Amino acid sequence: MSSTRDTIELCESARPDVVLVTSAVDPGWNRCQLLTRLFRDLTVVALLGREARTADSIAMARINGARALVPLDADPDRLVKAITAAATVGHHIDSALTVFATSVEGARTAGGRSLSRREFEVLQLIAEGRTAVQIALRLQITAETARTHVSHILRKLDARDRAHAVARAYELSFLPK
């Protein structure tokens, strides 16, 4: 187990395309968030132990930048599939975790209005300062669909604009501080 500083130094020197982060080493997914902010092109794959196979943990891993979620005990073929999908498509959730991931949609609500899993993804990208076109490219959707998701987020969070939506998301603990 290396420290966060060691991980950052290794990423700076080796410039990997993919980093695997386990839930045991990064239970709050703070290291995941730091890595994805420092290294924008880095694909973080979260390996979840049994303790982290919950809707909240999966939501936090995704919000903090994990592009793929895989059980820690997954066989090598499933891990390769997850890495490949995360690097090419931009996201992947292993089939063993989908039962937990589907409940993420109801994990966070604003005034009784749930944000969908996709709206969480869009909200995170808004918080990173991405435009509708950049969001569309990242999520492989049209720019108009991205704008529709933004509109839904604004309505559900009672926000005036994107910046206000991000502020509201932090207030409501939708995004980690």
Tab-separated table of C-alpha atoms in Angstrom, residues 4 11 16 19-20 34 41 78 82 85 112 117-118 163 174 176:
chain	number	residue	atom	x	y	z
A	4	THR	CA	-1.174	9.303	-1.843
A	11	CYS	CA	1.697	8.911	-11.983
A	16	PRO	CA	0.015	5.556	-16.909
A	19	VAL	CA	-4.693	3.210	-12.382
A	20	LEU	CA	-6.421	0.622	-10.189
A	34	LEU	CA	-7.393	13.751	-6.548
A	41	ASP	CA	-6.612	11.749	-19.127
A	78	ARG	CA	-13.544	-9.272	-16.243
A	82	ALA	CA	-13.603	-3.221	-17.421
A	85	ALA	CA	-14.502	-0.349	-21.645
A	112	GLY	CA	-37.958	14.536	-3.093
A	117	ARG	CA	-27.416	7.982	-12.380
A	118	ARG	CA	-26.780	9.796	-15.679
A	163	ALA	CA	-22.667	27.297	-11.178
A	174	PHE	CA	-24.258	15.435	-3.611
A	176	PRO	CA	-17.745	15.686	-1.916
